[in-house]
PDB file of C-alpha atoms in Angstrom:
ATOM      1  CA  MET F  24    -105.193 158.634-175.977  1.00 92.00           C
ATOM      2  CA  LYS F  25    -104.805 158.016-172.529  1.00 96.00           C
ATOM      3  CA  ILE F  26    -105.417 154.417-171.302  1.00 97.00           C
ATOM      4  CA  LEU F  27    -106.307 153.213-167.725  1.00 98.00           C
ATOM      5  CA  ALA F  28    -105.640 149.594-167.838  1.00 98.00           C
ATOM      6  CA  VAL F  29    -106.430 147.481-164.308  1.00 97.00           C
ATOM      7  CA  SER F  30    -105.814 143.869-163.246  1.00 97.00           C
ATOM      8  CA  ASP F  31    -105.938 141.671-160.305  1.00 95.00           C
ATOM      9  CA  GLU F  32    -105.946 143.790-157.154  1.00 94.00           C
ATOM     10  CA  ALA F  33    -108.092 147.078-156.116  1.00 95.00           C
ATOM     11  CA  ILE F  34    -105.820 150.081-155.527  1.00 94.00           C
ATOM     12  CA  ASP F  35    -106.860 152.572-153.220  1.00 95.00           C
ATOM     13  CA  ARG F  36    -105.456 155.260-155.363  1.00 93.00           C
ATOM     14  CA  LEU F  37    -108.126 154.379-158.147  1.00 96.00           C
ATOM     15  CA  TYR F  38    -110.744 153.521-155.634  1.00 96.00           C
ATOM     16  CA  ASN F  39    -111.678 156.874-154.409  1.00 93.00           C
ATOM     17  CA  THR F  40    -113.972 159.635-155.580  1.00 90.00           C
ATOM     18  CA  GLN F  41    -111.084 162.040-156.496  1.00 93.00           C
ATOM     19  CA  VAL F  42    -109.376 159.657-159.041  1.00 95.00           C
ATOM     20  CA  LYS F  43    -111.015 161.681-162.010  1.00 94.00           C
ATOM     21  CA  GLU F  44    -109.110 164.374-160.713  1.00 94.00           C
ATOM     22  CA  THR F  45    -105.810 162.643-159.971  1.00 94.00           C
ATOM     23  CA  TYR F  46    -106.137 161.157-163.919  1.00 95.00           C
ATOM     24  CA  PRO F  47    -108.570 163.949-165.859  1.00 94.00           C
ATOM     25  CA  ASP F  48    -107.242 162.829-169.136  1.00 96.00           C
ATOM     26  CA  VAL F  49    -108.291 158.754-169.267  1.00 97.00           C
ATOM     27  CA  GLN F  50    -110.398 158.433-172.015  1.00 97.00           C
ATOM     28  CA  MET F  51    -110.711 154.257-172.086  1.00 98.00           C
ATOM     29  CA  LEU F  52    -110.477 151.774-169.361  1.00 98.00           C
ATOM     30  CA  PHE F  53    -109.326 148.189-170.034  1.00 98.00           C
ATOM     31  CA  GLY F  54    -109.788 145.475-167.517  1.00 97.00           C
ATOM     32  CA  CYS F  55    -107.613 142.490-167.686  1.00 97.00           C
ATOM     33  CA  GLY F  56    -109.433 140.010-165.185  1.00 93.00           C
ATOM     34  CA  ASP F  57    -109.605 139.056-161.469  1.00 93.00           C
ATOM     35  CA  LEU F  58    -111.134 142.404-160.298  1.00 94.00           C
ATOM     36  CA  GLU F  59    -114.578 142.590-158.426  1.00 92.00           C
ATOM     37  CA  TYR F  60    -116.976 144.003-160.862  1.00 92.00           C
ATOM     38  CA  ALA F  61    -117.955 146.319-158.488  1.00 94.00           C
ATOM     39  CA  TYR F  62    -114.526 148.238-158.868  1.00 95.00           C
ATOM     40  CA  LEU F  63    -114.826 148.007-162.635  1.00 96.00           C
ATOM     41  CA  GLU F  64    -118.348 149.588-162.224  1.00 95.00           C
ATOM     42  CA  PHE F  65    -117.200 152.253-160.053  1.00 96.00           C
ATOM     43  CA  LEU F  66    -114.121 153.575-162.640  1.00 97.00           C
ATOM     44  CA  VAL F  67    -116.689 153.318-165.217  1.00 96.00           C
ATOM     45  CA  THR F  68    -119.277 155.495-163.387  1.00 96.00           C
ATOM     46  CA  VAL F  69    -116.707 157.951-162.059  1.00 96.00           C
ATOM     47  CA  PHE F  70    -114.584 158.407-165.370  1.00 97.00           C
ATOM     48  CA  ASN F  71    -117.560 157.884-167.869  1.00 97.00           C
ATOM     49  CA  VAL F  72    -115.775 156.472-170.743  1.00 97.00           C
ATOM     50  CA  PRO F  73    -115.830 153.418-172.422  1.00 97.00           C
ATOM     51  CA  LEU F  74    -114.579 149.985-170.479  1.00 98.00           C
ATOM     52  CA  PHE F  75    -113.511 146.902-172.194  1.00 98.00           C
ATOM     53  CA  TYR F  76    -112.501 143.758-169.921  1.00 97.00           C
ATOM     54  CA  VAL F  77    -111.698 139.946-170.259  1.00 96.00           C
ATOM     55  CA  PRO F  78    -112.310 137.735-167.168  1.00 95.00           C
ATOM     56  CA  GLY F  79    -109.570 136.190-165.070  1.00 91.00           C
ATOM     57  CA  ASN F  80    -109.439 132.677-163.374  1.00 89.00           C
ATOM     58  CA  HIS F  81    -110.931 134.284-160.020  1.00 84.00           C
ATOM     59  CA  ASP F  82    -113.929 135.735-162.016  1.00 76.00           C
ATOM     60  CA  PRO F  83    -117.304 134.174-162.499  1.00 73.00           C
ATOM     61  CA  GLN F  84    -118.157 132.360-165.576  1.00 71.00           C
ATOM     62  CA  TYR F  85    -120.275 135.045-167.577  1.00 61.00           C
ATOM     63  CA  ASP F  86    -123.485 134.925-168.264  1.00 57.00           C
ATOM     64  CA  ASN F  87    -125.361 137.854-169.821  1.00 59.00           C
ATOM     65  CA  HIS F  88    -128.550 136.454-167.821  1.00 56.00           C
ATOM     66  CA  ARG F  89    -127.236 136.525-164.722  1.00 62.00           C
ATOM     67  CA  ALA F  90    -126.125 139.270-162.127  1.00 58.00           C
ATOM     68  CA  ARG F  91    -122.773 139.920-160.994  1.00 65.00           C
ATOM     69  CA  THR F  92    -121.347 137.868-163.783  1.00 70.00           C
ATOM     70  CA  ARG F  93    -120.195 140.913-165.764  1.00 79.00           C
ATOM     71  CA  ALA F  94    -119.434 144.426-165.113  1.00 87.00           C
ATOM     72  CA  GLU F  95    -122.787 146.734-165.714  1.00 90.00           C
ATOM     73  CA  GLY F  96    -121.554 149.596-167.925  1.00 93.00           C
ATOM     74  CA  GLY F  97    -118.730 147.810-169.580  1.00 95.00           C
ATOM     75  CA  THR F  98    -118.239 145.177-172.464  1.00 95.00           C
ATOM     76  CA  ASN F  99    -116.788 141.841-171.954  1.00 95.00           C
ATOM     77  CA  LEU F 100    -114.329 141.367-174.900  1.00 96.00           C
ATOM     78  CA  ASP F 101    -113.446 137.642-174.371  1.00 96.00           C
ATOM     79  CA  GLY F 102    -113.166 136.096-177.678  1.00 96.00           C
ATOM     80  CA  GLN F 103    -114.415 139.118-179.447  1.00 97.00           C
ATOM     81  CA  VAL F 104    -112.824 142.277-181.382  1.00 98.00           C
ATOM     82  CA  THR F 105    -114.130 145.617-181.747  1.00 97.00           C
ATOM     83  CA  MET F 106    -113.304 149.322-182.657  1.00 96.00           C
ATOM     84  CA  ALA F 107    -113.434 152.020-179.882  1.00 95.00           C
ATOM     85  CA  ASN F 108    -112.420 155.482-180.019  1.00 94.00           C
ATOM     86  CA  GLY F 109    -110.298 154.631-183.077  1.00 94.00           C
ATOM     87  CA  LEU F 110    -108.519 151.768-181.536  1.00 96.00           C
ATOM     88  CA  SER F 111    -109.104 148.045-182.871  1.00 97.00           C
ATOM     89  CA  ILE F 112    -109.109 145.812-179.763  1.00 98.00           C
ATOM     90  CA  ALA F 113    -109.500 141.905-179.290  1.00 98.00           C
ATOM     91  CA  GLY F 114    -109.906 140.190-175.981  1.00 98.00           C
ATOM     92  CA  LEU F 115    -108.965 136.656-174.482  1.00 97.00           C
ATOM     93  CA  GLY F 116    -109.592 135.945-170.744  1.00 96.00           C
ATOM     94  CA  GLY F 117    -108.761 133.270-168.581  1.00 95.00           C
ATOM     95  CA  SER F 118    -105.586 131.345-167.575  1.00 95.00           C
ATOM     96  CA  ILE F 119    -104.024 127.878-167.513  1.00 94.00           C
ATOM     97  CA  ARG F 120    -106.140 125.570-165.830  1.00 94.00           C
ATOM     98  CA  TYR F 121    -104.439 124.341-162.262  1.00 91.00           C
ATOM     99  CA  ARG F 122    -107.518 122.957-160.623  1.00 87.00           C
ATOM    100  CA  PRO F 123    -110.452 120.725-161.697  1.00 86.00           C
ATOM    101  CA  SER F 124    -113.676 122.598-162.834  1.00 81.00           C
ATOM    102  CA  GLY F 125    -112.220 126.337-162.096  1.00 82.00           C
ATOM    103  CA  PRO F 126    -113.846 128.844-164.172  1.00 89.00           C
ATOM    104  CA  ASN F 127    -112.324 130.792-166.793  1.00 93.00           C
ATOM    105  CA  GLN F 128    -109.367 128.108-166.865  1.00 94.00           C
ATOM    106  CA  TYR F 129    -108.254 126.241-169.911  1.00 95.00           C
ATOM    107  CA  THR F 130    -105.580 123.514-170.768  1.00 95.00           C
ATOM    108  CA  GLN F 131    -102.861 124.627-173.428  1.00 96.00           C
ATOM    109  CA  LEU F 132    -105.028 122.846-175.958  1.00 97.00           C
ATOM    110  CA  GLU F 133    -108.257 124.197-174.884  1.00 96.00           C
ATOM    111  CA  MET F 134    -106.702 127.753-175.400  1.00 96.00           C
ATOM    112  CA  TYR F 135    -105.329 127.132-178.724  1.00 97.00           C
ATOM    113  CA  LEU F 136    -109.092 126.344-179.681  1.00 97.00           C
ATOM    114  CA  ARG F 137    -110.052 129.466-178.356  1.00 97.00           C
ATOM    115  CA  VAL F 138    -107.488 131.317-180.088  1.00 97.00           C
ATOM    116  CA  TYR F 139    -108.510 129.341-183.464  1.00 96.00           C
ATOM    117  CA  ARG F 140    -111.762 130.695-183.001  1.00 97.00           C
ATOM    118  CA  LEU F 141    -110.725 134.101-182.494  1.00 97.00           C
ATOM    119  CA  LEU F 142    -108.121 134.452-185.027  1.00 97.00           C
ATOM    120  CA  PRO F 143    -110.490 134.398-187.990  1.00 97.00           C
ATOM    121  CA  LYS F 144    -112.569 137.303-186.419  1.00 97.00           C
ATOM    122  CA  ILE F 145    -109.136 139.478-185.806  1.00 97.00           C
ATOM    123  CA  LEU F 146    -107.977 138.651-189.497  1.00 95.00           C
ATOM    124  CA  LEU F 147    -111.284 139.655-190.998  1.00 96.00           C
ATOM    125  CA  HIS F 148    -111.469 143.065-188.744  1.00 95.00           C
ATOM    126  CA  THR F 149    -108.097 143.697-189.726  1.00 93.00           C
ATOM    127  CA  LEU F 150    -108.708 143.225-193.331  1.00 93.00           C
ATOM    128  CA  MET F 151    -111.876 145.372-193.318  1.00 92.00           C
ATOM    129  CA  ASN F 152    -110.085 148.253-191.551  1.00 90.00           C
ATOM    130  CA  ARG F 153    -106.955 147.721-193.702  1.00 91.00           C
ATOM    131  CA  ARG F 154    -104.656 148.083-190.301  1.00 91.00           C
ATOM    132  CA  ARG F 155    -103.212 145.776-187.677  1.00 93.00           C
ATOM    133  CA  LEU F 156    -104.652 145.084-184.453  1.00 97.00           C
ATOM    134  CA  ASP F 157    -104.039 148.037-181.891  1.00 97.00           C
ATOM    135  CA  VAL F 158    -104.505 146.109-178.536  1.00 98.00           C
ATOM    136  CA  LEU F 159    -104.782 142.281-177.253  1.00 98.00           C
ATOM    137  CA  ILE F 160    -106.509 142.450-173.703  1.00 98.00           C
ATOM    138  CA  THR F 161    -105.882 139.242-172.040  1.00 98.00           C
ATOM    139  CA  HIS F 162    -105.410 137.960-168.421  1.00 96.00           C
ATOM    140  CA  SER F 163    -102.901 135.506-168.844  1.00 96.00           C
ATOM    141  CA  PRO F 164     -99.169 136.399-170.085  1.00 96.00           C
ATOM    142  CA  PRO F 165     -98.134 134.410-173.377  1.00 97.00           C
ATOM    143  CA  PHE F 166     -95.774 131.272-172.423  1.00 95.00           C
ATOM    144  CA  GLY F 167     -91.894 132.292-171.502  1.00 93.00           C
ATOM    145  CA  ILE F 168     -93.187 136.012-171.418  1.00 93.00           C
ATOM    146  CA  HIS F 169     -93.715 137.321-167.687  1.00 92.00           C
ATOM    147  CA  ASP F 170     -94.929 134.141-166.378  1.00 90.00           C
ATOM    148  CA  ASP F 171     -93.628 131.681-164.252  1.00 88.00           C
ATOM    149  CA  THR F 172     -93.199 127.976-163.396  1.00 86.00           C
ATOM    150  CA  ASP F 173     -95.798 127.240-160.868  1.00 89.00           C
ATOM    151  CA  PRO F 174     -98.911 125.445-162.161  1.00 86.00           C
ATOM    152  CA  ALA F 175    -101.378 128.661-161.598  1.00 86.00           C
ATOM    153  CA  HIS F 176     -99.079 130.877-163.465  1.00 91.00           C
ATOM    154  CA  GLN F 177     -97.728 129.267-166.417  1.00 92.00           C
ATOM    155  CA  GLY F 178     -98.339 131.470-169.484  1.00 95.00           C
ATOM    156  CA  LEU F 179    -100.526 130.150-172.485  1.00 97.00           C
ATOM    157  CA  ARG F 180     -98.708 128.955-175.629  1.00 96.00           C
ATOM    158  CA  ALA F 181    -101.762 129.824-177.467  1.00 97.00           C
ATOM    159  CA  LEU F 182    -101.335 133.689-176.975  1.00 98.00           C
ATOM    160  CA  ASN F 183     -97.722 133.277-178.445  1.00 97.00           C
ATOM    161  CA  ILE F 184     -99.757 132.014-181.902  1.00 96.00           C
ATOM    162  CA  ILE F 185    -101.925 135.360-181.710  1.00 96.00           C
ATOM    163  CA  LEU F 186     -98.921 137.644-181.322  1.00 97.00           C
ATOM    164  CA  GLN F 187     -96.922 135.536-184.149  1.00 97.00           C
ATOM    165  CA  VAL F 188     -99.743 135.644-186.409  1.00 96.00           C
ATOM    166  CA  VAL F 189    -101.431 138.776-185.875  1.00 96.00           C
ATOM    167  CA  LYS F 190     -98.889 141.142-184.517  1.00 96.00           C
ATOM    168  CA  PRO F 191    -100.816 143.259-182.716  1.00 97.00           C
ATOM    169  CA  ARG F 192     -99.176 146.606-181.496  1.00 97.00           C
ATOM    170  CA  PHE F 193     -99.922 146.085-177.839  1.00 98.00           C
ATOM    171  CA  MET F 194    -100.742 143.002-175.609  1.00 98.00           C
ATOM    172  CA  LEU F 195    -101.778 143.860-172.164  1.00 98.00           C
ATOM    173  CA  HIS F 196    -102.341 141.211-169.356  1.00 97.00           C
ATOM    174  CA  GLY F 197    -102.249 140.643-165.599  1.00 95.00           C
ATOM    175  CA  HIS F 198    -102.444 137.607-163.773  1.00 92.00           C
ATOM    176  CA  THR F 199     -98.629 137.644-162.587  1.00 90.00           C
ATOM    177  CA  ILE F 200     -96.642 139.802-160.407  1.00 80.00           C
ATOM    178  CA  PHE F 201     -92.852 140.703-160.782  1.00 60.00           C
ATOM    179  CA  TYR F 202     -91.032 138.243-158.938  1.00 50.00           C
ATOM    180  CA  LYS F 203     -88.325 135.669-159.601  1.00 46.00           C
ATOM    181  CA  HIS F 204     -87.104 135.705-163.244  1.00 45.00           C
ATOM    182  CA  ASN F 205     -89.756 138.384-164.177  1.00 45.00           C
ATOM    183  CA  ILE F 206     -88.904 141.085-162.042  1.00 49.00           C
ATOM    184  CA  ASN F 207     -88.063 144.378-163.519  1.00 51.00           C
ATOM    185  CA  SER F 208     -89.387 143.118-167.086  1.00 68.00           C
ATOM    186  CA  HIS F 209     -93.165 144.563-167.432  1.00 85.00           C
ATOM    187  CA  ILE F 210     -92.526 145.300-171.104  1.00 91.00           C
ATOM    188  CA  THR F 211     -91.148 143.002-173.279  1.00 93.00           C
ATOM    189  CA  GLU F 212     -91.082 142.990-177.106  1.00 94.00           C
ATOM    190  CA  TYR F 213     -92.102 140.158-178.765  1.00 94.00           C
ATOM    191  CA  TYR F 214     -92.095 139.726-182.650  1.00 94.00           C
ATOM    192  CA  GLN F 215     -93.660 142.973-183.253  1.00 94.00           C
ATOM    193  CA  THR F 216     -95.960 143.551-180.036  1.00 97.00           C
ATOM    194  CA  GLN F 217     -95.156 145.477-176.931  1.00 97.00           C
ATOM    195  CA  VAL F 218     -96.052 142.870-174.051  1.00 97.00           C
ATOM    196  CA  VAL F 219     -97.186 144.832-171.148  1.00 96.00           C
ATOM    197  CA  ASN F 220     -97.775 143.473-167.818  1.00 96.00           C
ATOM    198  CA  ILE F 221     -99.987 146.035-166.202  1.00 95.00           C
ATOM    199  CA  TYR F 222    -100.515 144.240-162.869  1.00 94.00           C
ATOM    200  CA  PRO F 223    -102.341 146.183-160.666  1.00 94.00           C
ATOM    201  CA  TYR F 224    -102.763 149.480-162.996  1.00 95.00           C
ATOM    202  CA  ARG F 225    -101.110 151.298-165.713  1.00 95.00           C
ATOM    203  CA  LEU F 226    -101.293 154.672-167.298  1.00 95.00           C
ATOM    204  CA  MET F 227    -100.580 154.275-171.172  1.00 95.00           C
ATOM    205  CA  ASP F 228    -100.629 156.502-174.332  1.00 95.00           C
ATOM    206  CA  ILE F 229    -101.972 154.390-177.300  1.00 94.00           C
ATOM    207  CA  GLU F 230    -102.683 156.634-180.473  1.00 91.00           C
ATOM    208  CA  PRO F 231    -104.946 154.478-182.904  1.00 88.00           C
ATOM    209  CA  GLY F 232    -102.508 152.737-185.376  1.00 80.00           C
ATOM    210  CA  SER F 233    -102.454 153.530-189.303  1.00 66.00           C
TER     211      SER F 233
END
């Protein structure tokens, strides 16, 4: 199945009416945060396929009753797990907290608490479907993988716990560009998971696991 994953930066190559002709086989969209919701809505309208996304640290706080805090036509998967087109998918948005009261920003401890709320949902989902999670969508990278040492781009340690316990086949994230020690390392294997930095977009073939 052809997946188009996007994050952090709207790309002219995608933000045009010919994009479906350029990528005619896209069957699902993943958003890894920090994108204008108008951009996500454009993509879901043009491709007319399911969109699942999580918020980034530059996105507004999600409120289902307020306009422009969500991408119309898509599903905010933050803290949730679902099945779509044969793929089992979970999501966890946000980044490390680097300023007071920033939306979708969490201390390491706060993210541990969010992970502990999500883990039972994933484990129940995998038990019911008798297969491991296919894709975990996040905004932030895990700690020590594709992250950096500056306050805004440190990885979240709690995400490492998910990978160690759940072992999803793929983890897709944004938030960090390739520079310093993470250059040319946009795909890293961690335990049994392929951790992929999709910033600003990446086309992937992901078939449902067994």
